[in-house]
């Protein structure tokens, strides 16, 4: 499943970063997910909640920021926010130009799936 593999790699990356920084716990993780990834933020959050059980990020607040799709149309030159069709097959996400419906668009943002920031606690801070 799309969300599960993404949730898994996100959690692994967060835990990896936390370990490298000698964290004893992760208190917050802010994620950026582009709408073009077609990830469902609720499903993503749910799966991450399951995956973080019994890890140092068990009690972390997971904040998922959805990034709108911004495109530049190669046909009419429109530059701005586009939207994907919600009824579209989720594995076939395509950005289209809202002005001329062309799919020959350059995607400026909306494809990302990043960990933006994490907040951790170190042992010495907790003493
Ligand atoms: Zn256009």
Coordinates of C-alpha atoms and ligand atoms in Angstrom, one line a residue:
X1 CA 0.0 0.0 0.0
X2 CA 1.2 3.5 -1.0
X3 CA 0.7 5.1 2.4
X4 CA 2.2 2.2 4.4
X5 CA 5.5 2.2 2.5
X6 CA 5.7 6.0 2.8
X7 CA 4.8 5.9 6.5
X8 CA 7.4 3.3 7.0
X9 CA 10.2 5.2 5.3
X10 CA 9.2 8.5 7.1
X11 CA 9.3 6.8 10.5
X12 CA 12.7 5.2 9.7
X13 CA 14.2 8.4 8.6
X14 CA 12.9 10.3 11.7
X15 CA 14.2 7.6 14.0
X16 CA 17.5 7.6 12.2
X17 CA 17.9 11.4 12.5
X18 CA 16.9 11.2 16.1
X19 CA 19.5 8.5 16.9
X20 CA 22.3 10.5 15.2
X21 CA 21.4 13.4 17.4
X22 CA 21.5 11.3 20.6
X23 CA 17.8 11.8 21.2
X24 CA 16.0 10.0 24.0
X25 CA 12.6 10.9 22.5
X26 CA 11.1 12.6 19.6
X27 CA 8.5 15.2 20.6
X28 CA 7.3 16.5 17.2
X29 CA 7.7 15.7 13.6
X30 CA 6.6 18.0 10.8
X31 CA 6.1 16.5 7.4
X32 CA 5.5 18.1 4.0
X33 CA 3.4 16.0 1.6
X34 CA 2.7 17.3 -1.8
X35 CA -0.9 16.8 -3.1
X36 CA 0.4 15.2 -6.2
X37 CA 1.7 12.3 -4.2
X38 CA -1.9 11.4 -3.7
X39 CA -1.1 10.3 -0.2
X40 CA -4.1 10.4 2.2
X41 CA -2.9 12.4 5.2
X42 CA -5.3 10.6 7.6
X43 CA -4.2 7.2 6.4
X44 CA -0.6 8.3 6.6
X45 CA -1.0 9.6 10.1
X46 CA -2.8 6.4 11.2
X47 CA -0.1 4.2 9.8
X48 CA 2.6 6.2 11.4
X49 CA 0.8 6.0 14.7
X50 CA 0.9 2.3 14.5
X51 CA 4.6 2.2 13.4
X52 CA 5.9 4.4 16.1
X53 CA 4.5 2.2 19.0
X54 CA 7.4 1.2 21.3
X55 CA 9.8 3.5 19.6
X56 CA 11.3 6.7 21.0
X57 CA 8.8 8.7 18.9
X58 CA 5.8 7.0 20.4
X59 CA 4.5 10.2 22.0
X60 CA 5.5 12.6 19.1
X61 CA 3.1 15.0 17.6
X62 CA 3.0 14.2 13.9
X63 CA 2.0 17.3 11.9
X64 CA 1.3 16.7 8.2
X65 CA 1.3 19.8 6.0
X66 CA -0.2 19.3 2.6
X67 CA 1.6 21.2 -0.2
X68 CA -0.6 22.4 -3.0
X69 CA 0.3 21.6 -6.6
X70 CA 1.9 24.5 -8.4
X71 CA 2.4 24.3 -12.1
X72 CA 3.7 26.2 -15.1
X73 CA 1.8 25.4 -18.2
X74 CA 3.9 24.7 -21.3
X75 CA 0.9 25.5 -23.6
X76 CA -0.7 28.7 -22.3
X77 CA 2.0 29.9 -19.8
X78 CA -0.3 29.8 -16.8
X79 CA 1.6 29.6 -13.5
X80 CA -0.1 28.9 -10.3
X81 CA -2.0 26.4 -8.2
X82 CA -3.5 23.4 -9.9
X83 CA -5.7 20.7 -8.5
X84 CA -6.0 17.0 -9.2
X85 CA -9.3 15.4 -9.9
X86 CA -10.4 13.8 -6.7
X87 CA -12.2 11.0 -8.5
X88 CA -9.1 10.1 -10.4
X89 CA -7.4 6.8 -9.9
X90 CA -5.0 7.4 -7.1
X91 CA -2.1 5.7 -8.8
X92 CA -2.4 8.0 -11.9
X93 CA -2.1 11.4 -10.4
X94 CA -1.6 14.0 -13.1
X95 CA -1.4 17.7 -12.8
X96 CA -3.4 19.7 -15.3
X97 CA -3.5 23.3 -16.3
X98 CA -6.7 24.9 -14.7
X99 CA -6.8 27.4 -17.6
X100 CA -6.5 25.2 -20.7
X101 CA -6.7 21.7 -19.3
X102 CA -3.3 20.8 -20.8
X103 CA -1.3 18.1 -19.1
X104 CA 1.9 19.4 -20.6
X105 CA 2.8 21.2 -17.4
X106 CA 5.9 21.7 -15.5
X107 CA 5.3 20.8 -11.8
X108 CA 7.0 23.4 -9.5
X109 CA 5.8 21.9 -6.3
X110 CA 3.4 19.3 -5.0
X111 CA 5.5 16.1 -5.5
X112 CA 7.4 16.4 -2.3
X113 CA 7.3 14.0 0.6
X114 CA 9.7 15.4 3.1
X115 CA 10.4 15.5 6.8
X116 CA 10.6 19.2 7.4
X117 CA 11.6 19.4 11.1
X118 CA 11.7 17.2 14.0
X119 CA 12.0 18.1 17.7
X120 CA 13.9 15.8 20.0
X121 CA 14.8 15.6 23.6
X122 CA 18.3 14.7 24.7
X123 CA 19.2 13.1 27.9
X124 CA 21.1 16.1 29.3
X125 CA 18.1 18.4 28.7
X126 CA 15.9 16.1 30.7
X127 CA 18.1 15.8 33.8
Ligands
LIG1 ZN1 -2.5 26.0 -19.8

